[in-house]
mmCIF file of C-alpha atoms and ligand atoms in Angstrom:
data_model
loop_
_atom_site.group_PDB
_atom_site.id
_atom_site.type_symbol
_atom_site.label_atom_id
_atom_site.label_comp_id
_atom_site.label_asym_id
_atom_site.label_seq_id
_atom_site.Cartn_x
_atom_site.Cartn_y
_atom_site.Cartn_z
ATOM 1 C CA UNK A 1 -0.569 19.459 16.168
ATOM 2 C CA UNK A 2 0.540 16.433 17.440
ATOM 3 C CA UNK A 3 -0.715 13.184 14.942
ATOM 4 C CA UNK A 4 -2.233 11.245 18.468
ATOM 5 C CA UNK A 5 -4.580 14.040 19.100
ATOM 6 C CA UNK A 6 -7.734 14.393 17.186
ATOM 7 C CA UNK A 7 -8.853 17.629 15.461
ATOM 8 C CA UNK A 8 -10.967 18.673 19.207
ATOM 9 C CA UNK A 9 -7.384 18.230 21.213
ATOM 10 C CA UNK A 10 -7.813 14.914 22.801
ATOM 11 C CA UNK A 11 -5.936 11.775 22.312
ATOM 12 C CA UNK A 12 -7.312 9.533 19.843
ATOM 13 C CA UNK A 13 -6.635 5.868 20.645
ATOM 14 C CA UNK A 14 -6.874 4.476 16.776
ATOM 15 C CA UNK A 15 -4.427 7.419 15.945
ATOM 16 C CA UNK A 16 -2.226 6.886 18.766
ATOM 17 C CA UNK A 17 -2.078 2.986 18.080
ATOM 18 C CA UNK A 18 -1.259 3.671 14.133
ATOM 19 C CA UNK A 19 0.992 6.109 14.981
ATOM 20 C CA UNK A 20 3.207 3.553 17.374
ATOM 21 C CA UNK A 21 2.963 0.787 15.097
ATOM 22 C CA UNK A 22 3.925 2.838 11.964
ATOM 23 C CA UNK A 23 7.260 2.777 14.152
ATOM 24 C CA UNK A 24 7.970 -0.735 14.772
ATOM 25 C CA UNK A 25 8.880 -2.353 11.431
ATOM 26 C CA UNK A 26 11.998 0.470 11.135
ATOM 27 C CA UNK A 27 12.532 -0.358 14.741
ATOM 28 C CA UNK A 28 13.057 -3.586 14.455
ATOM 29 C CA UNK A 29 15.423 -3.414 11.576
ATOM 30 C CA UNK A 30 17.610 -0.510 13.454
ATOM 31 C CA UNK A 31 17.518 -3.269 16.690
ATOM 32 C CA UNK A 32 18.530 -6.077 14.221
ATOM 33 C CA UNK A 33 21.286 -5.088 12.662
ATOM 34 C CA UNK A 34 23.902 -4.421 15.717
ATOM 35 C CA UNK A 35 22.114 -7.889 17.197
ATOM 36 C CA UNK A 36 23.026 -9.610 13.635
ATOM 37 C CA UNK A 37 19.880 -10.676 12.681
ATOM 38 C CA UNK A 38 19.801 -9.325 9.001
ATOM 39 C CA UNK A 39 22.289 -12.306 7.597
ATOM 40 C CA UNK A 40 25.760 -12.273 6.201
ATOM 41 C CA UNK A 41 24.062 -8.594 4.047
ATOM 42 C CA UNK A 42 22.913 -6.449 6.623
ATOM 43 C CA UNK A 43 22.152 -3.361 4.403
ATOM 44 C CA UNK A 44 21.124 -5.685 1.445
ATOM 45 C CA UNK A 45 18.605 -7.087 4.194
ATOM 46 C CA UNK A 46 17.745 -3.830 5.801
ATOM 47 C CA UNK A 47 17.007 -2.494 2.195
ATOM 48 C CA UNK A 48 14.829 -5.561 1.220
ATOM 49 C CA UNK A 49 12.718 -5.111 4.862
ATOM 50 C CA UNK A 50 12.129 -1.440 4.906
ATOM 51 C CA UNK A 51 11.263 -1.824 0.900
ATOM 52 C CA UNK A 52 8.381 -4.296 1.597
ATOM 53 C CA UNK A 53 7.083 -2.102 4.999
ATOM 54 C CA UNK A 54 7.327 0.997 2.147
ATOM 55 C CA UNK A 55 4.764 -1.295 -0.217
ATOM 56 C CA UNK A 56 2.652 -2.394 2.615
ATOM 57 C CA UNK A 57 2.517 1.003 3.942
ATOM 58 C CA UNK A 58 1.139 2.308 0.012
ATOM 59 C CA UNK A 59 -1.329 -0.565 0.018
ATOM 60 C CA UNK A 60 -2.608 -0.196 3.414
ATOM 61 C CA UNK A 61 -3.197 4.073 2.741
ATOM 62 C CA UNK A 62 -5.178 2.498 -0.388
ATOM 63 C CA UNK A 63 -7.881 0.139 1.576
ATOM 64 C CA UNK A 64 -8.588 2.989 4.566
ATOM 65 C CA UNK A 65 -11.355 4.234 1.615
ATOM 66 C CA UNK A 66 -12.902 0.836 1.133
ATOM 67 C CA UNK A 67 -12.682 -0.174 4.745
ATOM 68 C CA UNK A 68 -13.876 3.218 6.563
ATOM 69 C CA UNK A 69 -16.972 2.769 3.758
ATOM 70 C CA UNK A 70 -17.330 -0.935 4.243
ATOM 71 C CA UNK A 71 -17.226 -0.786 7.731
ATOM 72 C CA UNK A 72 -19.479 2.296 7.887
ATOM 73 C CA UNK A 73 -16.395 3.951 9.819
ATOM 74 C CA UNK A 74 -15.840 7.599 8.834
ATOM 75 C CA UNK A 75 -13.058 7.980 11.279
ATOM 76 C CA UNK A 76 -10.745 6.040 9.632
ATOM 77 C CA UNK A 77 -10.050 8.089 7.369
ATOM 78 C CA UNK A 78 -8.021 10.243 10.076
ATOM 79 C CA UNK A 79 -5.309 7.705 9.702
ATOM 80 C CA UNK A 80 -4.851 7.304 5.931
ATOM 81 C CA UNK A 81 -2.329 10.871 5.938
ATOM 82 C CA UNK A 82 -0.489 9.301 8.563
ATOM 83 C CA UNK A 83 0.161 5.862 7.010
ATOM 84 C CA UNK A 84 0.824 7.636 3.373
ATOM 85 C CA UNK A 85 3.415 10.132 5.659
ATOM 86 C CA UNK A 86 4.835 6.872 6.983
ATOM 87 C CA UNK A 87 5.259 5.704 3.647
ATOM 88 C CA UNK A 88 7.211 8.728 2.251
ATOM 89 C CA UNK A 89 9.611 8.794 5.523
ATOM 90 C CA UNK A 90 10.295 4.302 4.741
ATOM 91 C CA UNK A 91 11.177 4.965 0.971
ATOM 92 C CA UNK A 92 13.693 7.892 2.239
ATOM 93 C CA UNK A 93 15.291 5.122 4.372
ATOM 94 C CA UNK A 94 14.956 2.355 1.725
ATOM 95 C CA UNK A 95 17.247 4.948 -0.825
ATOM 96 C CA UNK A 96 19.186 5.967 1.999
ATOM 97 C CA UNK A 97 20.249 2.726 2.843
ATOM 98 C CA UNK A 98 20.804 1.440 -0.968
ATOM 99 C CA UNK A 99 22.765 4.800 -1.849
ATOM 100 C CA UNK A 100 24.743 4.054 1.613
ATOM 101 C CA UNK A 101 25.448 0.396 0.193
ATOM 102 C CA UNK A 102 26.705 2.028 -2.959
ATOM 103 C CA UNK A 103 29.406 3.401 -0.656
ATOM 104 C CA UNK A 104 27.844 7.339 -1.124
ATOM 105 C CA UNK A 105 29.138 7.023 -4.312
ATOM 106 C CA UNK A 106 26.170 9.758 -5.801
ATOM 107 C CA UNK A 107 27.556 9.377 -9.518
ATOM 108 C CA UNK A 108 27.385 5.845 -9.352
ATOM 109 C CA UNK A 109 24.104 6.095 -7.867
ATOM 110 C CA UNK A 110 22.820 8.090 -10.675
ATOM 111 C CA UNK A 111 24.150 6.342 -13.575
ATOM 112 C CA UNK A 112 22.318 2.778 -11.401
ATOM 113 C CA UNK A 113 18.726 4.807 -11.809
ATOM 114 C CA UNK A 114 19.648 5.743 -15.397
ATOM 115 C CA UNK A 115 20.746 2.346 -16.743
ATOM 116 C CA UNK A 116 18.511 -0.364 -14.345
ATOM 117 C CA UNK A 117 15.227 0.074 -15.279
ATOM 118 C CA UNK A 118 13.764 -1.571 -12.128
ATOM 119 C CA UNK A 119 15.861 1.638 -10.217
ATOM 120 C CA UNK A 120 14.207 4.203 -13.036
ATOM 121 C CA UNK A 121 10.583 3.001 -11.859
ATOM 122 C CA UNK A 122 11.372 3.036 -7.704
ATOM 123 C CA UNK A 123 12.613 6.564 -8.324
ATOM 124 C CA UNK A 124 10.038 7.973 -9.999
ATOM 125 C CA UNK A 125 7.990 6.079 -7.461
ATOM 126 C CA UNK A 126 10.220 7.363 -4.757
ATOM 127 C CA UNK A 127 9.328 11.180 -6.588
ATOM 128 C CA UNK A 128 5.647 10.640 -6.193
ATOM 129 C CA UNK A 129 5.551 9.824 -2.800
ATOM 130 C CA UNK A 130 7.216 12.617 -1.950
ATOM 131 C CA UNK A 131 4.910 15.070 -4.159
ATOM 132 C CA UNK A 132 2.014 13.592 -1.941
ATOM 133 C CA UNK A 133 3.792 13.818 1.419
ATOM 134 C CA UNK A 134 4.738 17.425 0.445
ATOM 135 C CA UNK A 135 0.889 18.456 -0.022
ATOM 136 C CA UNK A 136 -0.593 16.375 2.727
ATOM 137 C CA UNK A 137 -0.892 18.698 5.719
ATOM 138 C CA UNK A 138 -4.508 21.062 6.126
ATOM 139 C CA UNK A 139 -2.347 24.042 4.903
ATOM 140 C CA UNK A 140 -1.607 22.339 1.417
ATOM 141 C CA UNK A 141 -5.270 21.030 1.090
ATOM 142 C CA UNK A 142 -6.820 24.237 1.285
ATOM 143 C CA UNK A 143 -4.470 26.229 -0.659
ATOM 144 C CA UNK A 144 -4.969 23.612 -3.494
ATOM 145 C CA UNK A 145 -8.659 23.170 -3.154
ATOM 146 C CA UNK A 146 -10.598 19.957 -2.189
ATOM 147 C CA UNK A 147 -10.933 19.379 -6.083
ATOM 148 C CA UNK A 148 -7.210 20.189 -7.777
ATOM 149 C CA UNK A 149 -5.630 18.420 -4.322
ATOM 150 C CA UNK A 150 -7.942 15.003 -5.156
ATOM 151 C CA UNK A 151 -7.063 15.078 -8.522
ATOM 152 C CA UNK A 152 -3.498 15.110 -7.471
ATOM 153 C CA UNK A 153 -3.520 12.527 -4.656
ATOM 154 C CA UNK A 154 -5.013 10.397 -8.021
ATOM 155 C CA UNK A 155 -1.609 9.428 -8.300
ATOM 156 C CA UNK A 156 -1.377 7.405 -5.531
ATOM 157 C CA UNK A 157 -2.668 4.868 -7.716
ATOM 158 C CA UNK A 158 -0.141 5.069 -10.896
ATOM 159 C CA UNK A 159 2.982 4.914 -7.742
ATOM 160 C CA UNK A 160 0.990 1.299 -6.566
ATOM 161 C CA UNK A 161 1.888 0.042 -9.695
ATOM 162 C CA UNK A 162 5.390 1.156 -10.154
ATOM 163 C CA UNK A 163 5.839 -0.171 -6.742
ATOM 164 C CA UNK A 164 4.462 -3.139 -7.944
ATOM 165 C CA UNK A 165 6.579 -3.416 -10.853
ATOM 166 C CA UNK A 166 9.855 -2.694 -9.085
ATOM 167 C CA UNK A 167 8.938 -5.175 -6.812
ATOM 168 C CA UNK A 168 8.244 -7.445 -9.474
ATOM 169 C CA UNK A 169 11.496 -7.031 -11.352
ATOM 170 C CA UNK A 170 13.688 -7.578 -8.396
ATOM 171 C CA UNK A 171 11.849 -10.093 -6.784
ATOM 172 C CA UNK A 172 13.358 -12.644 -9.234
ATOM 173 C CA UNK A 173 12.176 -16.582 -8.876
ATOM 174 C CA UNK A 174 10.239 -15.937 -5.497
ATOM 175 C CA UNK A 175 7.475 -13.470 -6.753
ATOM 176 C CA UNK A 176 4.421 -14.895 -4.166
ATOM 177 C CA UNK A 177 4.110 -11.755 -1.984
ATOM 178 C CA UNK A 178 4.453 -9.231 -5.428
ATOM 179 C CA UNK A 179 2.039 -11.630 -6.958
ATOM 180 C CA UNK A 180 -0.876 -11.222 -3.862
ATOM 181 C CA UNK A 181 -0.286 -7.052 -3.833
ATOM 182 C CA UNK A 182 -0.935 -7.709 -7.555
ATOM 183 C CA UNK A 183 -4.238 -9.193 -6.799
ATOM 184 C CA UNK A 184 -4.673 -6.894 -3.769
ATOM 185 C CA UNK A 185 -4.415 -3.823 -6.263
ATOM 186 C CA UNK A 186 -7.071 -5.539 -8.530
ATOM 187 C CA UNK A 187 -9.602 -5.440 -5.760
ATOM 188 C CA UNK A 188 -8.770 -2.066 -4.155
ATOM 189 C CA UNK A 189 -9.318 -0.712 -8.245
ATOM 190 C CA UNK A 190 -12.027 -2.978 -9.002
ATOM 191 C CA UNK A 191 -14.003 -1.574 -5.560
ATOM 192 C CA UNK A 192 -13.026 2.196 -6.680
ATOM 193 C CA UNK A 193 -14.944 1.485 -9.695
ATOM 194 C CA UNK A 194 -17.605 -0.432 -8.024
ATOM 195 C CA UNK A 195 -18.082 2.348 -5.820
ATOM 196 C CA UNK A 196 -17.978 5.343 -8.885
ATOM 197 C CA UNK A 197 -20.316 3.158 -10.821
ATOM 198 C CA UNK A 198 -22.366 2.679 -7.771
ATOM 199 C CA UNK A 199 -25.855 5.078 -7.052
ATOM 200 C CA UNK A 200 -24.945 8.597 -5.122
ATOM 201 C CA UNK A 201 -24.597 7.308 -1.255
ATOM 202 C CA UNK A 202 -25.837 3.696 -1.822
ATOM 203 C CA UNK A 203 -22.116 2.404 -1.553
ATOM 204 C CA UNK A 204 -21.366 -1.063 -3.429
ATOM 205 C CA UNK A 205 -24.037 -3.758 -2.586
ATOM 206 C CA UNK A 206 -22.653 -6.882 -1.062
ATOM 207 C CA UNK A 207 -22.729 -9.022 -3.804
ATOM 208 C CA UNK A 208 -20.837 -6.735 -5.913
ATOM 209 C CA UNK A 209 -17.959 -7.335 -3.052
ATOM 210 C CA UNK A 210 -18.485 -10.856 -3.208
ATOM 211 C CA UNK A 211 -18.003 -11.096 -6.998
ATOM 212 C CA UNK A 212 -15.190 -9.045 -6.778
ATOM 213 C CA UNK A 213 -13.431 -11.139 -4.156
ATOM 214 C CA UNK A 214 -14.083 -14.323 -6.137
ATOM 215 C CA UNK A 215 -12.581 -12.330 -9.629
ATOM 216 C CA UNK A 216 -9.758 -10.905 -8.210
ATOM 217 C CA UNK A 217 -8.843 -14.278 -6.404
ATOM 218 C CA UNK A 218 -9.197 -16.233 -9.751
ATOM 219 C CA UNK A 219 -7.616 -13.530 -11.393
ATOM 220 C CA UNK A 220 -4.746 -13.723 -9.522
ATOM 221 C CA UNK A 221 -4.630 -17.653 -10.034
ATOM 222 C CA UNK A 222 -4.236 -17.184 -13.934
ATOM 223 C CA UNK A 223 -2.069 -14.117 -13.443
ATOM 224 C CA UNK A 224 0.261 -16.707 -11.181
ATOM 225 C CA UNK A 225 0.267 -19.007 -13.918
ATOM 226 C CA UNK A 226 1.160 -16.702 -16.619
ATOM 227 C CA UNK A 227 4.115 -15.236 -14.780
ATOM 228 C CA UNK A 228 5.862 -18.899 -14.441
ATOM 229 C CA UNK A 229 4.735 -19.758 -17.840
ATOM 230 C CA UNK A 230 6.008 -16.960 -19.688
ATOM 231 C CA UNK A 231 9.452 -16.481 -17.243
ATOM 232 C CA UNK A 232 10.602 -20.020 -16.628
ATOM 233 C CA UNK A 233 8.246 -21.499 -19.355
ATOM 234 C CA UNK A 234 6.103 -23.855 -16.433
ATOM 235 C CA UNK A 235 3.237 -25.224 -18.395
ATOM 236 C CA UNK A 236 0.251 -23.371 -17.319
ATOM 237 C CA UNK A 237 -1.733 -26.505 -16.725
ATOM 238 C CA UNK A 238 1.115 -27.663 -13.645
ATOM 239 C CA UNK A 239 0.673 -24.680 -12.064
ATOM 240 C CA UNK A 240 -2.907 -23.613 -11.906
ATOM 241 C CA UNK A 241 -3.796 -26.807 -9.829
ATOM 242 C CA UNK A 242 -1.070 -26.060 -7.133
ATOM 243 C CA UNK A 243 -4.091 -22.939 -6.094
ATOM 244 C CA UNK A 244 -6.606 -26.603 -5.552
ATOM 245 C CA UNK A 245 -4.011 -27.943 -2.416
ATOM 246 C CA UNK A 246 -1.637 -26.729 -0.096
ATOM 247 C CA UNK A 247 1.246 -29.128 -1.018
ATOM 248 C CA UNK A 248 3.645 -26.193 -2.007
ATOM 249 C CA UNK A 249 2.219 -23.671 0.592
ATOM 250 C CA UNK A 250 -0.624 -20.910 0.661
ATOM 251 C CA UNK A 251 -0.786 -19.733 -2.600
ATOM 252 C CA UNK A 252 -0.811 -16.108 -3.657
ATOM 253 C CA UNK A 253 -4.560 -16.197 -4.453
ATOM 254 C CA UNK A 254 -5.367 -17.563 -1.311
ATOM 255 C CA UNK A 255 -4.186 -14.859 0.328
ATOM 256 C CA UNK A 256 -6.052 -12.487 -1.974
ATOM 257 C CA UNK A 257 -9.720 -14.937 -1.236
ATOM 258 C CA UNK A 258 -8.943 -14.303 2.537
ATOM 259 C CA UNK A 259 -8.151 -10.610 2.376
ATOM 260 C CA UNK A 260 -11.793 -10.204 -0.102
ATOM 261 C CA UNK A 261 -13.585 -12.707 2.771
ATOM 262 C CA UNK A 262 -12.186 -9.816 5.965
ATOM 263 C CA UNK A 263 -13.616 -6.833 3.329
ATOM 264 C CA UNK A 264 -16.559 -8.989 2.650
ATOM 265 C CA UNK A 265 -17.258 -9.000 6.300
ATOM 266 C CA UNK A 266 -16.279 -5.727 7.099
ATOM 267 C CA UNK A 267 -19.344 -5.008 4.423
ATOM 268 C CA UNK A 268 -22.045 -7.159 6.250
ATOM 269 C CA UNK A 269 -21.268 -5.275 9.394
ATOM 270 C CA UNK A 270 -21.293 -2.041 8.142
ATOM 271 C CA UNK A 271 -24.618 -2.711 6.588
ATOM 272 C CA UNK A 272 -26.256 -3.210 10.175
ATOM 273 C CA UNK A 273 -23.843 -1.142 12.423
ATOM 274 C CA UNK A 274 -24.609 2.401 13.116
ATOM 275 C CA UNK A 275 -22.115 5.191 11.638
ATOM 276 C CA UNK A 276 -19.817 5.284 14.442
ATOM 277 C CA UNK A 277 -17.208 8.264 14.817
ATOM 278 C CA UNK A 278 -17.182 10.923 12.538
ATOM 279 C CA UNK A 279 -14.317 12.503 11.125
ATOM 280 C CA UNK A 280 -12.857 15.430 12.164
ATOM 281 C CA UNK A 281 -14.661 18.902 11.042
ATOM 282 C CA UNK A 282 -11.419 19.328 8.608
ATOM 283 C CA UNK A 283 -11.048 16.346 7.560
ATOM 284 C CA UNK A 284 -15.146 15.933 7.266
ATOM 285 C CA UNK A 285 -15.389 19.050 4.615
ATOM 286 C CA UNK A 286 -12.611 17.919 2.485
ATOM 287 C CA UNK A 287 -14.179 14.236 2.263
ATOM 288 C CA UNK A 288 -17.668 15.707 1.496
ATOM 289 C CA UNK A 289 -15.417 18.220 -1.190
ATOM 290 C CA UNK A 290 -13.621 15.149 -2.754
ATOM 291 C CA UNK A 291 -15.893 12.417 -2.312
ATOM 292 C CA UNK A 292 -13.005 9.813 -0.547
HETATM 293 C C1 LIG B 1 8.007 3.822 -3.810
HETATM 294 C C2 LIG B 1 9.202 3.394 -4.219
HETATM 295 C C3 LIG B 1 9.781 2.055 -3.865
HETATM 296 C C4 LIG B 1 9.193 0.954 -3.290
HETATM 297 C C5 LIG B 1 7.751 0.757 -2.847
HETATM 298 C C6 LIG B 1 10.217 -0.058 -3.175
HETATM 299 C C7 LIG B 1 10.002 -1.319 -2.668
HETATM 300 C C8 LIG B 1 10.923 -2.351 -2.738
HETATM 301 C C9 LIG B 1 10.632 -3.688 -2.395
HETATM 302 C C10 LIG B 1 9.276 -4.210 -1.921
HETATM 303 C C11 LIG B 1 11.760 -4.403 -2.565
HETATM 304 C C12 LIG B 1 11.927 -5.903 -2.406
HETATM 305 C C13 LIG B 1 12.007 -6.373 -1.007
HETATM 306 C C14 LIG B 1 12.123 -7.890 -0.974
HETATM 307 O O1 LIG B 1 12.120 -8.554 -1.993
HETATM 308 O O2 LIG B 1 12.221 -8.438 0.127
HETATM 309 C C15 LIG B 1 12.788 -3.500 -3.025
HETATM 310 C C16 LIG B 1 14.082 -3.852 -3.301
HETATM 311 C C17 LIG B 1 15.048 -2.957 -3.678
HETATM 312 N N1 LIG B 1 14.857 -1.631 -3.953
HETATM 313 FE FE1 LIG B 1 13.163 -0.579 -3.793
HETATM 314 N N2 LIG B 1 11.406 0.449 -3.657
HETATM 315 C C18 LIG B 1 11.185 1.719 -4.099
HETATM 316 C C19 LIG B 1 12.110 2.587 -4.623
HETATM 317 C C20 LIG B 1 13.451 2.305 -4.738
HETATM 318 C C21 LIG B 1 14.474 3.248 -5.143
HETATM 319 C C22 LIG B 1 14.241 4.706 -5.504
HETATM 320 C C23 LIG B 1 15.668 2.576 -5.132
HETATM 321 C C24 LIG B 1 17.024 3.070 -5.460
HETATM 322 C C25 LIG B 1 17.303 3.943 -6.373
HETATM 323 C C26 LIG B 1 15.391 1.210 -4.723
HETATM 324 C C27 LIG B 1 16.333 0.210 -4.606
HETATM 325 C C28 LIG B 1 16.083 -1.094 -4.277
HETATM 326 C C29 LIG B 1 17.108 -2.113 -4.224
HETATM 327 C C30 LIG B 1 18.583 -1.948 -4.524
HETATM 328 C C31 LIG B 1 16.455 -3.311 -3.847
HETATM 329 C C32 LIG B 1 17.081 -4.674 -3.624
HETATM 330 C C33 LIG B 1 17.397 -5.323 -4.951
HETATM 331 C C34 LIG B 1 18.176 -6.601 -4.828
HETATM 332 O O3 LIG B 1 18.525 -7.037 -3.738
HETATM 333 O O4 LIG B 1 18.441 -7.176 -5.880
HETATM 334 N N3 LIG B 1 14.041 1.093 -4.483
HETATM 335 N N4 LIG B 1 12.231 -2.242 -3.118
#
């Protein structure tokens, strides 16, 4: 079946308009490089570009749950396969591209994943990914059973933070986009918990979202600090004021305040909006199965 077309035949516009966009960040990097765009490294560029559209892609498969319940939007959930799928097919590139800069060389490539531990955690990463991409499709889900294929697909969560870390380790000095996934990851766990603590079909109230937003914001302010304190030894107390002004930029918990304010009011709309689309019939009994 074709990914555009919904489970009745017909073309979908949200799945048509993921699908195209899923496209364009790979596109742009394949139209860069003969236009020399990517700098005096093109694959060390290309690598770094279609790593970070890999991360995004992980995080973004993590908030369709939050935002098709926030938002009161079953059908969203149509697009989180697609968008993990996506995800798998960027990290293939991302390797293919960094064992291409390594010249093929496939012994020297191995003995880099053995002995660089920041290469160890993309590849098991890289292994998980493709575990989930290889039992993604209708066949695979009922085969495995709504219950055994959820409890697999749990993993998704332990690959966000080896992402995380591998982005972390190689990010070096400029660590302000690993350090607003980190706080990005807080809220998308602290709303799973929310949400499993939460009454049968009451969904997390609002303030519960509100609190979050504010703790994982703050919590990424201290985390910020931390980081520079314990690798470059900054004094915590110089840089937890730089999140009080905009002298040195957006900081990475602003970011994380303005993604909690759009989930905050995706919640207050979904409290008054009607449910609008349902999922697909397949899709619809393995949700119900797995509760996601
Ligand atoms: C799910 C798995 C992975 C994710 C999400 C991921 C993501 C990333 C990200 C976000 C960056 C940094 C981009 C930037 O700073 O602009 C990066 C850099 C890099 N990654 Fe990965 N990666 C993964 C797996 C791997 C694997 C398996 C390898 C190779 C064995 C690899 C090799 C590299 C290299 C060589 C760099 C650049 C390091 C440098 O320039 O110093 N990654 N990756």
């Amino acid at each position: 079946m074709y990914p555009w077309l919904d489970y009745g035949g017909r073309v979908s516009p949200l799945r048509l308009a993921v699908f195209v966009s899923l496209f364009l960040p790979a596109l742009y990097v394949m139209a860069a490089f003969p236009l020399g765009w990517l700098g005096s490294r093109p694959v060390t560029e290309a690598i770094h570009q279609i790593g970070l559209w890999t991360i995004r892609f992980i995080f973004l498969a993590l908030l369709i749950t939050p935002a098709r319940r926030l938002l009161n939007w079953p059908r969203l959930i149509d697009v989180r396969r697609m968008i993990g799928v996506a995800a798998f097919c960027y990290i293939v590139i991302h390797f293919t591209l960094y064992v291409a800069d390594e010249a093929f060389d496939l012994r020297e490539v191995a003995s880099e994943i053995i002995l660089r531990i920041y290469l160890t955690i993309g590849f098991v990463a890289l292994l998980g990914l493709a575990v989930l991409a290889a039992t993604s499709t209708d066949g695979m889900q009922r085969r495995m059973g709504a219950r055994r294929w959820q409890r697999l697909h749990r993993i998704v969560y332990g690959i966000g933070v080896l992402a995380l870390i591998h982005f972390f380790m190689q990010s070096k000095a400029n660590v302000w986009e690993p350090l607003w996934m980190a706080g990005l990851f807080l809220w998308l766990m602290g709303w799973r918990l929310l949400d499993w603590l939460a009454p049968r079909g009451r969904g997390v109230p609002l303030w519960q979202v509100a609190l979050l937003g504010v703790a994982a914001t703050v919590l990424t302010g201290l985390g910020e600090g931390a980081y520079y304190a314990i690798v470059i030894n900054a004094p915590l107390m110089r840089v937890l004021p730089t999140n009080f002004s905009l002298d040195i930029g957006v900081r990475p918990s602003w970011v994380v305040l303005g993604v909690s304010c759009v989930m905050l009011a995706a919640a207050a709309l979904g409290k008054w909006r009607p449910v609008s689309g349902r999922p697909s019939p397949a899709r619809n009994r393995a949700s119900a199965a797995r509760g996601a």
